[in-house]
Every structure is written in structure tokens, then in C-alpha cells.
Amino acid sequence: MELIGSSYKGDTKNGRMHGKGEYTFPTETKYVGEMKDGMFHGKGVLHFSNGSKYEATWENGIAKQGSFTFADGLQYQEKDWDYCDGYDRRFYSERCNGLRPAGESQLTDLHPPRVIPDGCYDCGDGFYDPKTRVITSHTGRFLRNADDSEHEWIVRTCRKAWDEVAGVNPKSVATRPEESSSIN
């Protein structure tokens, strides 16, 4: 565990996780619950570093039945999921608390949104630096390297640290002769 940056606090049997315990992954995700023969087994909860959680019943390291709750309290539903579909694109906090007044944009489910470091993107679980192709947690801890597919998706869809001007560049618009004046 120490080699990969994980840790465990709890009961053991024959040098293996067994009984109740807390296993922490290198990504700061924590499993709190029952263990058997070194694996998640019984009732347990995965607590993710972004505040979301997955509560499940585990058998030999495999989740057999569970439920996922987002950091803002929204619980995922496998059937009849109507959140963030093509008809209703509001954030969950907007569904619970109403829309913000005109002129106060809500760019993320957090208000105010996180400040993105210069040159980076907010990719949801952390910040992405396209120069290094590294994703770090919002607290600055290394999460992963982005492959080509993830890089392309982040650059195309995620919020940037900089503003981009949309519209026509006035310097690129050709003027018609009758619009230019010349003084003789």
C-alpha cells in the first residue's frame, strides 16, 4: 500500500484487512466499511474527494448493490432520471433553490465558481493544464495524466481560466470603398 500511496486503518486478520476499517486511495478517495480477506466485503461507503459518495453492499471487492450521491446532495437514479437532460439543463442547486437573478450567471453548480489557475481548465474533478497534460485536484494534488481523448474533450467542453471574445473581429472586416473617406 505504501508503494502506491494508499493507507489502511482498521481491523486485520493474518496481516490482511478484515473487519471494520478505512482504506484511503492515493486520490484521497476513502472506503469506510466492512472488509474480508483484504477486500471490501459487506456494507461500505466510498467517499470521493469532491464530496460525492457511493454507498454499497460489497462481495469480494465487487459492489453488488449501491447508490451514488453527488456532492450537492443529488442522488443518482437509474430509471426515470430527469436531471440534466435535453429538456432541463439547470444545475441541481438551481432546481432546489431557484434561478439566480438576471445578470448573475451561474457557471457551475458552485456559486461563486472556483477560480481556475491561469492557462488551465476546470474539468470537474480538478484543474487541467494543457501544456503538461496533467490534471490536479482542486487542492493541487496530482490526479492523472490526460490521454489524447480526454485532452480533446476538456479543451472542447470545459470552462477556461481566460475569456475569449466571441463575434466578429473588426480588423478582419473589409471596408467597402463608399465607407472610407478621403480628404482631398
PDB file of C-alpha atoms in Angstrom:
ATOM      1  CA  MET A   1       0.000   0.000   0.000  1.00  0.00           C
ATOM      2  CA  GLU A   2       2.766   2.441   0.867  1.00  0.00           C
ATOM      3  CA  LEU A   3       4.355   1.868  -2.538  1.00  0.00           C
ATOM      4  CA  ILE A   4       1.298   3.254  -4.348  1.00  0.00           C
ATOM      5  CA  GLY A   5       0.347   5.819  -1.680  1.00  0.00           C
ATOM      6  CA  SER A   6      -2.632   4.026  -0.113  1.00  0.00           C
ATOM      7  CA  SER A   7      -3.216   3.555   3.598  1.00  0.00           C
ATOM      8  CA  TYR A   8      -5.417   1.470   5.893  1.00  0.00           C
ATOM      9  CA  LYS A   9      -6.638   1.932   9.453  1.00  0.00           C
ATOM     10  CA  GLY A  10      -8.701  -0.809  10.988  1.00  0.00           C
ATOM     11  CA  ASP A  11      -9.041  -4.454  11.898  1.00  0.00           C
ATOM     12  CA  THR A  12      -6.778  -7.108  10.377  1.00  0.00           C
ATOM     13  CA  LYS A  13      -6.584 -10.879  10.330  1.00  0.00           C
ATOM     14  CA  ASN A  14      -3.455 -12.711   9.210  1.00  0.00           C
ATOM     15  CA  GLY A  15      -1.982  -9.404   8.020  1.00  0.00           C
ATOM     16  CA  ARG A  16      -4.929  -8.622   5.714  1.00  0.00           C
ATOM     17  CA  MET A  17      -7.767  -6.097   6.013  1.00  0.00           C
ATOM     18  CA  HIS A  18     -10.558  -7.917   7.840  1.00  0.00           C
ATOM     19  CA  GLY A  19     -13.461  -6.499   9.877  1.00  0.00           C
ATOM     20  CA  LYS A  20     -14.207  -2.759  10.001  1.00  0.00           C
ATOM     21  CA  GLY A  21     -11.757  -0.295   8.560  1.00  0.00           C
ATOM     22  CA  GLU A  22     -10.891   2.724   6.451  1.00  0.00           C
ATOM     23  CA  TYR A  23      -8.896   2.354   3.227  1.00  0.00           C
ATOM     24  CA  THR A  24      -7.581   5.553   1.621  1.00  0.00           C
ATOM     25  CA  PHE A  25      -6.599   5.567  -2.069  1.00  0.00           C
ATOM     26  CA  PRO A  26      -3.810   7.814  -3.449  1.00  0.00           C
ATOM     27  CA  THR A  27      -6.559  10.008  -4.991  1.00  0.00           C
ATOM     28  CA  GLU A  28      -7.891  10.782  -1.466  1.00  0.00           C
ATOM     29  CA  THR A  29     -10.972   8.617  -2.082  1.00  0.00           C
ATOM     30  CA  LYS A  30     -11.789   6.710   1.103  1.00  0.00           C
ATOM     31  CA  TYR A  31     -13.644   3.462   1.652  1.00  0.00           C
ATOM     32  CA  VAL A  32     -15.170   3.173   5.113  1.00  0.00           C
ATOM     33  CA  GLY A  33     -16.823  -0.104   5.955  1.00  0.00           C
ATOM     34  CA  GLU A  34     -16.504  -3.830   6.262  1.00  0.00           C
ATOM     35  CA  MET A  35     -13.615  -5.899   4.895  1.00  0.00           C
ATOM     36  CA  LYS A  36     -12.969  -9.583   4.438  1.00  0.00           C
ATOM     37  CA  ASP A  37      -9.721 -11.254   3.395  1.00  0.00           C
ATOM     38  CA  GLY A  38      -8.208  -7.973   2.151  1.00  0.00           C
ATOM     39  CA  MET A  39     -11.252  -6.895   0.087  1.00  0.00           C
ATOM     40  CA  PHE A  40     -14.295  -4.684   0.509  1.00  0.00           C
ATOM     41  CA  HIS A  41     -16.976  -7.057   1.761  1.00  0.00           C
ATOM     42  CA  GLY A  42     -20.291  -6.166   3.422  1.00  0.00           C
ATOM     43  CA  LYS A  43     -21.655  -2.657   3.845  1.00  0.00           C
ATOM     44  CA  GLY A  44     -19.342   0.217   2.980  1.00  0.00           C
ATOM     45  CA  VAL A  45     -19.160   3.734   1.590  1.00  0.00           C
ATOM     46  CA  LEU A  46     -16.692   5.217  -0.912  1.00  0.00           C
ATOM     47  CA  HIS A  47     -16.216   8.913  -0.082  1.00  0.00           C
ATOM     48  CA  PHE A  48     -14.775  10.813  -3.059  1.00  0.00           C
ATOM     49  CA  SER A  49     -12.560  13.886  -2.603  1.00  0.00           C
ATOM     50  CA  ASN A  50     -15.123  16.095  -4.374  1.00  0.00           C
ATOM     51  CA  GLY A  51     -17.734  15.317  -1.679  1.00  0.00           C
ATOM     52  CA  SER A  52     -19.761  12.699  -3.551  1.00  0.00           C
ATOM     53  CA  LYS A  53     -20.224   9.187  -2.196  1.00  0.00           C
ATOM     54  CA  TYR A  54     -21.162   5.663  -3.236  1.00  0.00           C
ATOM     55  CA  GLU A  55     -22.894   3.531  -0.589  1.00  0.00           C
ATOM     56  CA  ALA A  56     -22.981  -0.154  -1.438  1.00  0.00           C
ATOM     57  CA  THR A  57     -23.070  -3.756  -0.357  1.00  0.00           C
ATOM     58  CA  TRP A  58     -19.853  -5.437  -1.479  1.00  0.00           C
ATOM     59  CA  GLU A  59     -18.961  -9.068  -2.139  1.00  0.00           C
ATOM     60  CA  ASN A  60     -15.287  -9.944  -2.505  1.00  0.00           C
ATOM     61  CA  GLY A  61     -14.375  -6.452  -3.686  1.00  0.00           C
ATOM     62  CA  ILE A  62     -17.283  -6.038  -6.119  1.00  0.00           C
ATOM     63  CA  ALA A  63     -20.218  -3.688  -5.469  1.00  0.00           C
ATOM     64  CA  LYS A  64     -23.404  -5.740  -5.784  1.00  0.00           C
ATOM     65  CA  GLN A  65     -25.982  -3.079  -4.931  1.00  0.00           C
ATOM     66  CA  GLY A  66     -25.468   0.591  -4.243  1.00  0.00           C
ATOM     67  CA  SER A  67     -26.452   4.206  -4.675  1.00  0.00           C
ATOM     68  CA  PHE A  68     -24.435   7.251  -5.762  1.00  0.00           C
ATOM     69  CA  THR A  69     -24.969  10.701  -4.240  1.00  0.00           C
ATOM     70  CA  PHE A  70     -23.352  13.789  -5.771  1.00  0.00           C
ATOM     71  CA  ALA A  71     -21.582  16.341  -3.557  1.00  0.00           C
ATOM     72  CA  ASP A  72     -24.569  18.692  -3.749  1.00  0.00           C
ATOM     73  CA  GLY A  73     -26.960  16.015  -2.435  1.00  0.00           C
ATOM     74  CA  LEU A  74     -28.454  14.915  -5.759  1.00  0.00           C
ATOM     75  CA  GLN A  75     -28.978  11.160  -5.725  1.00  0.00           C
ATOM     76  CA  TYR A  76     -28.487   9.284  -8.996  1.00  0.00           C
ATOM     77  CA  GLN A  77     -31.490   7.322 -10.250  1.00  0.00           C
ATOM     78  CA  GLU A  78     -31.043   4.521 -12.768  1.00  0.00           C
ATOM     79  CA  LYS A  79     -34.634   4.781 -14.018  1.00  0.00           C
ATOM     80  CA  ASP A  80     -36.669   7.896 -14.829  1.00  0.00           C
ATOM     81  CA  TRP A  81     -33.588  10.138 -14.494  1.00  0.00           C
ATOM     82  CA  ASP A  82     -34.762  13.631 -15.414  1.00  0.00           C
ATOM     83  CA  TYR A  83     -31.811  15.663 -14.192  1.00  0.00           C
ATOM     84  CA  CYS A  84     -29.659  17.445 -16.773  1.00  0.00           C
ATOM     85  CA  ASP A  85     -31.453  16.015 -19.776  1.00  0.00           C
ATOM     86  CA  GLY A  86     -32.235  17.724 -23.070  1.00  0.00           C
ATOM     87  CA  TYR A  87     -35.350  19.374 -21.621  1.00  0.00           C
ATOM     88  CA  ASP A  88     -33.967  20.712 -18.330  1.00  0.00           C
ATOM     89  CA  ARG A  89     -30.334  21.843 -18.225  1.00  0.00           C
ATOM     90  CA  ARG A  90     -30.473  23.585 -14.812  1.00  0.00           C
ATOM     91  CA  PHE A  91     -27.924  22.783 -12.120  1.00  0.00           C
ATOM     92  CA  TYR A  92     -29.229  20.774  -9.199  1.00  0.00           C
ATOM     93  CA  SER A  93     -28.816  23.763  -6.861  1.00  0.00           C
ATOM     94  CA  GLU A  94     -30.978  25.799  -9.270  1.00  0.00           C
ATOM     95  CA  ARG A  95     -33.657  23.098  -9.152  1.00  0.00           C
ATOM     96  CA  CYS A  96     -33.573  23.170  -5.327  1.00  0.00           C
ATOM     97  CA  ASN A  97     -33.125  26.921  -4.744  1.00  0.00           C
ATOM     98  CA  GLY A  98     -34.403  28.581  -7.920  1.00  0.00           C
ATOM     99  CA  LEU A  99     -32.601  30.515 -10.645  1.00  0.00           C
ATOM    100  CA  ARG A 100     -30.256  33.389  -9.846  1.00  0.00           C
ATOM    101  CA  PRO A 101     -31.449  36.928 -10.649  1.00  0.00           C
ATOM    102  CA  ALA A 102     -30.862  38.337 -14.131  1.00  0.00           C
ATOM    103  CA  GLY A 103     -27.258  39.389 -14.644  1.00  0.00           C
ATOM    104  CA  GLU A 104     -25.869  36.869 -12.118  1.00  0.00           C
ATOM    105  CA  SER A 105     -24.695  33.959 -14.231  1.00  0.00           C
ATOM    106  CA  GLN A 106     -24.297  30.586 -12.577  1.00  0.00           C
ATOM    107  CA  LEU A 107     -21.434  28.997 -14.484  1.00  0.00           C
ATOM    108  CA  THR A 108     -21.144  25.902 -12.274  1.00  0.00           C
ATOM    109  CA  ASP A 109     -23.148  24.258  -9.508  1.00  0.00           C
ATOM    110  CA  LEU A 110     -20.911  26.152  -7.051  1.00  0.00           C
ATOM    111  CA  HIS A 111     -21.603  29.836  -6.579  1.00  0.00           C
ATOM    112  CA  PRO A 112     -19.308  31.608  -6.845  1.00  0.00           C
ATOM    113  CA  PRO A 113     -17.439  29.172  -9.099  1.00  0.00           C
ATOM    114  CA  ARG A 114     -13.874  28.049  -8.358  1.00  0.00           C
ATOM    115  CA  VAL A 115     -11.114  30.321  -9.606  1.00  0.00           C
ATOM    116  CA  ILE A 116      -9.261  28.466 -12.358  1.00  0.00           C
ATOM    117  CA  PRO A 117      -5.442  28.833 -12.416  1.00  0.00           C
ATOM    118  CA  ASP A 118      -4.050  30.789 -15.386  1.00  0.00           C
ATOM    119  CA  GLY A 119      -3.847  28.742 -18.591  1.00  0.00           C
ATOM    120  CA  CYS A 120      -5.904  25.864 -17.133  1.00  0.00           C
ATOM    121  CA  TYR A 121      -9.370  24.351 -17.469  1.00  0.00           C
ATOM    122  CA  ASP A 122     -11.833  23.221 -14.773  1.00  0.00           C
ATOM    123  CA  CYS A 123     -12.572  19.608 -15.740  1.00  0.00           C
ATOM    124  CA  GLY A 124     -14.928  18.852 -12.842  1.00  0.00           C
ATOM    125  CA  ASP A 125     -12.756  16.746 -10.576  1.00  0.00           C
ATOM    126  CA  GLY A 126      -9.812  19.130 -10.804  1.00  0.00           C
ATOM    127  CA  PHE A 127      -7.842  21.544 -12.960  1.00  0.00           C
ATOM    128  CA  TYR A 128      -6.238  20.586 -16.278  1.00  0.00           C
ATOM    129  CA  ASP A 129      -3.030  22.179 -17.587  1.00  0.00           C
ATOM    130  CA  PRO A 130      -2.904  21.592 -21.365  1.00  0.00           C
ATOM    131  CA  LYS A 131       0.853  22.331 -21.503  1.00  0.00           C
ATOM    132  CA  THR A 132       1.751  19.478 -19.142  1.00  0.00           C
ATOM    133  CA  ARG A 133      -1.423  17.401 -19.781  1.00  0.00           C
ATOM    134  CA  VAL A 134      -1.705  16.909 -16.014  1.00  0.00           C
ATOM    135  CA  ILE A 135      -4.942  17.000 -14.029  1.00  0.00           C
ATOM    136  CA  THR A 136      -4.591  18.037 -10.395  1.00  0.00           C
ATOM    137  CA  SER A 137      -7.250  18.099  -7.678  1.00  0.00           C
ATOM    138  CA  HIS A 138      -8.729  21.452  -6.731  1.00  0.00           C
ATOM    139  CA  THR A 139      -6.284  21.413  -3.796  1.00  0.00           C
ATOM    140  CA  GLY A 140      -3.284  20.866  -6.115  1.00  0.00           C
ATOM    141  CA  ARG A 141      -2.673  17.136  -5.699  1.00  0.00           C
ATOM    142  CA  PHE A 142      -1.781  15.067  -8.799  1.00  0.00           C
ATOM    143  CA  LEU A 143      -4.740  13.029 -10.109  1.00  0.00           C
ATOM    144  CA  ARG A 144      -3.736  11.766 -13.555  1.00  0.00           C
ATOM    145  CA  ASN A 145      -2.239  12.454 -16.967  1.00  0.00           C
ATOM    146  CA  ALA A 146      -4.787  13.108 -19.694  1.00  0.00           C
ATOM    147  CA  ASP A 147      -4.677  10.926 -22.789  1.00  0.00           C
ATOM    148  CA  ASP A 148      -5.418  12.387 -26.249  1.00  0.00           C
ATOM    149  CA  SER A 149      -9.151  11.684 -25.991  1.00  0.00           C
ATOM    150  CA  GLU A 150      -9.547  13.350 -22.579  1.00  0.00           C
ATOM    151  CA  HIS A 151      -7.357  16.298 -23.652  1.00  0.00           C
ATOM    152  CA  GLU A 152      -9.546  16.908 -26.708  1.00  0.00           C
ATOM    153  CA  TRP A 153     -12.767  16.653 -24.637  1.00  0.00           C
ATOM    154  CA  ILE A 154     -11.519  19.049 -21.940  1.00  0.00           C
ATOM    155  CA  VAL A 155     -10.286  21.652 -24.442  1.00  0.00           C
ATOM    156  CA  ARG A 156     -13.579  21.440 -26.362  1.00  0.00           C
ATOM    157  CA  THR A 157     -16.069  21.452 -23.463  1.00  0.00           C
ATOM    158  CA  CYS A 158     -14.648  22.652 -20.132  1.00  0.00           C
ATOM    159  CA  ARG A 159     -14.573  26.092 -18.541  1.00  0.00           C
ATOM    160  CA  LYS A 160     -11.342  28.034 -19.176  1.00  0.00           C
ATOM    161  CA  ALA A 161      -9.381  30.413 -16.947  1.00  0.00           C
ATOM    162  CA  TRP A 162      -9.461  33.071 -19.651  1.00  0.00           C
ATOM    163  CA  ASP A 163     -12.166  34.910 -21.512  1.00  0.00           C
ATOM    164  CA  GLU A 164     -12.494  34.561 -25.259  1.00  0.00           C
ATOM    165  CA  VAL A 165     -14.094  37.248 -27.348  1.00  0.00           C
ATOM    166  CA  ALA A 166     -16.906  35.886 -29.459  1.00  0.00           C
ATOM    167  CA  GLY A 167     -18.120  37.595 -32.605  1.00  0.00           C
ATOM    168  CA  VAL A 168     -16.591  39.451 -35.477  1.00  0.00           C
ATOM    169  CA  ASN A 169     -13.049  40.767 -35.316  1.00  0.00           C
ATOM    170  CA  PRO A 170     -13.343  44.364 -36.554  1.00  0.00           C
ATOM    171  CA  LYS A 171      -9.827  44.262 -38.039  1.00  0.00           C
ATOM    172  CA  SER A 172     -10.756  41.355 -40.291  1.00  0.00           C
ATOM    173  CA  VAL A 173     -13.835  43.035 -41.781  1.00  0.00           C
ATOM    174  CA  ALA A 174     -13.094  44.589 -45.150  1.00  0.00           C
ATOM    175  CA  THR A 175     -14.494  48.067 -45.606  1.00  0.00           C
ATOM    176  CA  ARG A 176     -16.368  48.962 -48.736  1.00  0.00           C
ATOM    177  CA  PRO A 177     -14.939  51.878 -50.797  1.00  0.00           C
ATOM    178  CA  GLU A 178     -18.006  54.051 -50.154  1.00  0.00           C
ATOM    179  CA  GLU A 179     -17.476  53.663 -46.383  1.00  0.00           C
ATOM    180  CA  SER A 180     -13.951  55.032 -46.471  1.00  0.00           C
ATOM    181  CA  SER A 181     -13.457  58.706 -46.769  1.00  0.00           C
ATOM    182  CA  SER A 182     -10.568  60.513 -48.274  1.00  0.00           C
ATOM    183  CA  ILE A 183      -9.852  64.151 -47.890  1.00  0.00           C
ATOM    184  CA  ASN A 184      -8.510  65.843 -50.991  1.00  0.00           C
TER     185      ASN A 184
END
